[in-house]
Amino acid sequence: MADGTRRPLVAGNWKMNGLRRSVVEFAKIVAGSANLAGKADLMVCPPATLLTALAEAAKSSAVAIGGQDCHPESAGAFTGDIAAEMLADAGAVAVIVGHSERRTNHRETDADVRAKALAAWRASLLAIVCIGEAQVEREQGRTLDVLGRQLDGSVPDGATPANLVVAYEPVWAIGTGLTPSVRDVAQVHEFIRQRLAQRLGAAAGGIRILYGGSVKGSNARELMAAPNVDGALVGGASLKADEFLAIAGVYG
Ligand code: 13P
């Protein structure tokens, strides 16, 4: 549960899904967001091709738009890459960095993720830094070691509640329908909070820590009720407005 000092954030990561017609589904999210009455922040991170259209559709609503990745540099000869400044220019206020799909498929290291988080800050974007253990790491009892190393290496100095959100996404829970027990989630989130506090002091108390991995309407309430869980990073279930709104509705 997000305590009074942290406003919950429910963010949808559309990954490589969505065409122009998806603006219609997004408009339903915007319409439904009115019911939240400011009790939680709502965000959708579409593919880059839809940033401008969704930012336009979200205008004068409380739904924010984010990117899914950025390049560390602000411009240059990097074919196919997108700068944080470009995301901001397209209407994004945040960017996900270090998602496990990028760490795995694009071999991104903690140092890469850290550089991207710094790029996000340079462009005045909120950095949503993802960390998470693989199944084998969990089975070997290395979960907290792995997460501690990822957190230390991926979060730059100077993190504050205004520029950083941490998302805990166990790799084995992404897209599988599996989730850790609420107890395990609570243990990991407390560990993340303490690790941030060792480095950042009191600021750590205000940084939001999201849970991600097979969150849906039917399990959101118990997962979001765990201590130090300040919202969700939602994949598949964010593609359907009704399901996404049901998750956010936990805070309504
Ligand atoms: P799912 O919600 O589809 O498991 O994906 C989680 C995720 O990776 C969000 O970034």
mmCIF file of C-alpha atoms in Angstrom, residues 48-141:
data_model
loop_
_atom_site.group_PDB
_atom_site.id
_atom_site.type_symbol
_atom_site.label_atom_id
_atom_site.label_comp_id
_atom_site.label_asym_id
_atom_site.label_seq_id
_atom_site.Cartn_x
_atom_site.Cartn_y
_atom_site.Cartn_z
ATOM 1 C CA ALA A 48 6.952 5.679 -30.082
ATOM 2 C CA THR A 49 4.811 5.830 -33.211
ATOM 3 C CA LEU A 50 1.754 6.574 -31.067
ATOM 4 C CA LEU A 51 3.249 9.046 -28.591
ATOM 5 C CA THR A 52 2.007 12.159 -30.322
ATOM 6 C CA ALA A 53 -1.481 10.814 -31.018
ATOM 7 C CA LEU A 54 -1.950 9.629 -27.445
ATOM 8 C CA ALA A 55 -0.517 12.819 -25.981
ATOM 9 C CA GLU A 56 -3.061 14.705 -28.084
ATOM 10 C CA ALA A 57 -5.917 12.431 -26.929
ATOM 11 C CA ALA A 58 -4.808 12.810 -23.285
ATOM 12 C CA LYS A 59 -4.736 16.595 -23.406
ATOM 13 C CA SER A 60 -6.429 18.244 -20.419
ATOM 14 C CA SER A 61 -6.909 14.837 -18.792
ATOM 15 C CA ALA A 62 -4.979 13.375 -15.861
ATOM 16 C CA VAL A 63 -3.494 10.567 -17.954
ATOM 17 C CA ALA A 64 0.229 10.962 -18.595
ATOM 18 C CA ILE A 65 2.217 9.567 -21.505
ATOM 19 C CA GLY A 66 5.603 7.865 -21.294
ATOM 20 C CA GLY A 67 8.182 6.304 -23.590
ATOM 21 C CA GLN A 68 9.463 2.726 -23.333
ATOM 22 C CA ASP A 69 13.188 3.356 -23.817
ATOM 23 C CA CYS A 70 15.593 6.120 -24.793
ATOM 24 C CA HIS A 71 19.131 6.511 -26.072
ATOM 25 C CA PRO A 72 21.687 8.060 -23.690
ATOM 26 C CA GLU A 73 22.651 10.774 -26.203
ATOM 27 C CA SER A 74 20.455 13.741 -27.069
ATOM 28 C CA ALA A 75 20.996 13.494 -30.860
ATOM 29 C CA GLY A 76 23.335 11.987 -33.405
ATOM 30 C CA ALA A 77 24.042 9.118 -35.775
ATOM 31 C CA PHE A 78 22.133 6.368 -33.964
ATOM 32 C CA THR A 79 19.834 4.847 -36.550
ATOM 33 C CA GLY A 80 16.568 3.626 -35.105
ATOM 34 C CA ASP A 81 17.148 5.045 -31.638
ATOM 35 C CA ILE A 82 15.103 7.725 -29.894
ATOM 36 C CA ALA A 83 16.477 10.451 -27.623
ATOM 37 C CA ALA A 84 14.830 11.350 -24.347
ATOM 38 C CA GLU A 85 14.458 14.884 -25.707
ATOM 39 C CA MET A 86 12.414 13.494 -28.607
ATOM 40 C CA LEU A 87 10.097 11.669 -26.217
ATOM 41 C CA ALA A 88 9.579 14.886 -24.271
ATOM 42 C CA ASP A 89 9.000 16.769 -27.520
ATOM 43 C CA ALA A 90 6.316 14.227 -28.473
ATOM 44 C CA GLY A 91 4.477 14.791 -25.194
ATOM 45 C CA ALA A 92 5.988 12.188 -22.858
ATOM 46 C CA VAL A 93 6.649 13.049 -19.217
ATOM 47 C CA ALA A 94 8.359 9.774 -18.339
ATOM 48 C CA VAL A 95 10.334 6.921 -19.837
ATOM 49 C CA ILE A 96 10.786 3.289 -18.839
ATOM 50 C CA VAL A 97 14.458 2.289 -18.759
ATOM 51 C CA GLY A 98 16.021 -1.102 -18.125
ATOM 52 C CA HIS A 99 12.956 -3.220 -18.824
ATOM 53 C CA SER A 100 13.987 -6.883 -18.691
ATOM 54 C CA GLU A 101 13.014 -7.300 -22.341
ATOM 55 C CA ARG A 102 15.642 -4.694 -23.223
ATOM 56 C CA ARG A 103 18.182 -6.088 -20.787
ATOM 57 C CA THR A 104 17.710 -9.532 -22.344
ATOM 58 C CA ASN A 105 16.989 -8.863 -26.021
ATOM 59 C CA HIS A 106 19.384 -5.923 -26.386
ATOM 60 C CA ARG A 107 21.940 -6.961 -23.772
ATOM 61 C CA GLU A 108 21.543 -3.731 -21.841
ATOM 62 C CA THR A 109 23.749 -3.572 -18.746
ATOM 63 C CA ASP A 110 23.158 -1.706 -15.500
ATOM 64 C CA ALA A 111 25.601 0.945 -16.774
ATOM 65 C CA ASP A 112 23.527 1.348 -19.954
ATOM 66 C CA VAL A 113 20.360 1.698 -17.904
ATOM 67 C CA ARG A 114 22.000 4.261 -15.637
ATOM 68 C CA ALA A 115 23.078 6.319 -18.673
ATOM 69 C CA LYS A 116 19.528 6.198 -20.003
ATOM 70 C CA ALA A 117 18.101 7.313 -16.658
ATOM 71 C CA LEU A 118 20.500 10.270 -16.718
ATOM 72 C CA ALA A 119 19.328 11.061 -20.259
ATOM 73 C CA ALA A 120 15.744 11.006 -19.016
ATOM 74 C CA TRP A 121 16.607 13.539 -16.315
ATOM 75 C CA ARG A 122 18.469 15.716 -18.811
ATOM 76 C CA ALA A 123 15.198 15.906 -20.774
ATOM 77 C CA SER A 124 13.176 16.527 -17.572
ATOM 78 C CA LEU A 125 11.499 13.114 -17.796
ATOM 79 C CA LEU A 126 10.646 10.845 -14.891
ATOM 80 C CA ALA A 127 12.824 7.720 -15.149
ATOM 81 C CA ILE A 128 10.999 4.453 -14.441
ATOM 82 C CA VAL A 129 13.909 2.120 -13.726
ATOM 83 C CA CYS A 130 13.049 -1.590 -13.963
ATOM 84 C CA ILE A 131 14.781 -4.346 -12.056
ATOM 85 C CA GLY A 132 13.905 -8.008 -11.629
ATOM 86 C CA GLU A 133 15.377 -11.443 -11.073
ATOM 87 C CA ALA A 134 15.221 -14.366 -13.492
ATOM 88 C CA GLN A 135 13.640 -17.638 -12.465
ATOM 89 C CA VAL A 136 16.973 -19.421 -12.050
ATOM 90 C CA GLU A 137 18.258 -16.596 -9.837
ATOM 91 C CA ARG A 138 15.206 -16.942 -7.617
ATOM 92 C CA GLU A 139 15.601 -20.725 -7.445
ATOM 93 C CA GLN A 140 19.207 -20.266 -6.362
ATOM 94 C CA GLY A 141 18.151 -17.896 -3.584
#
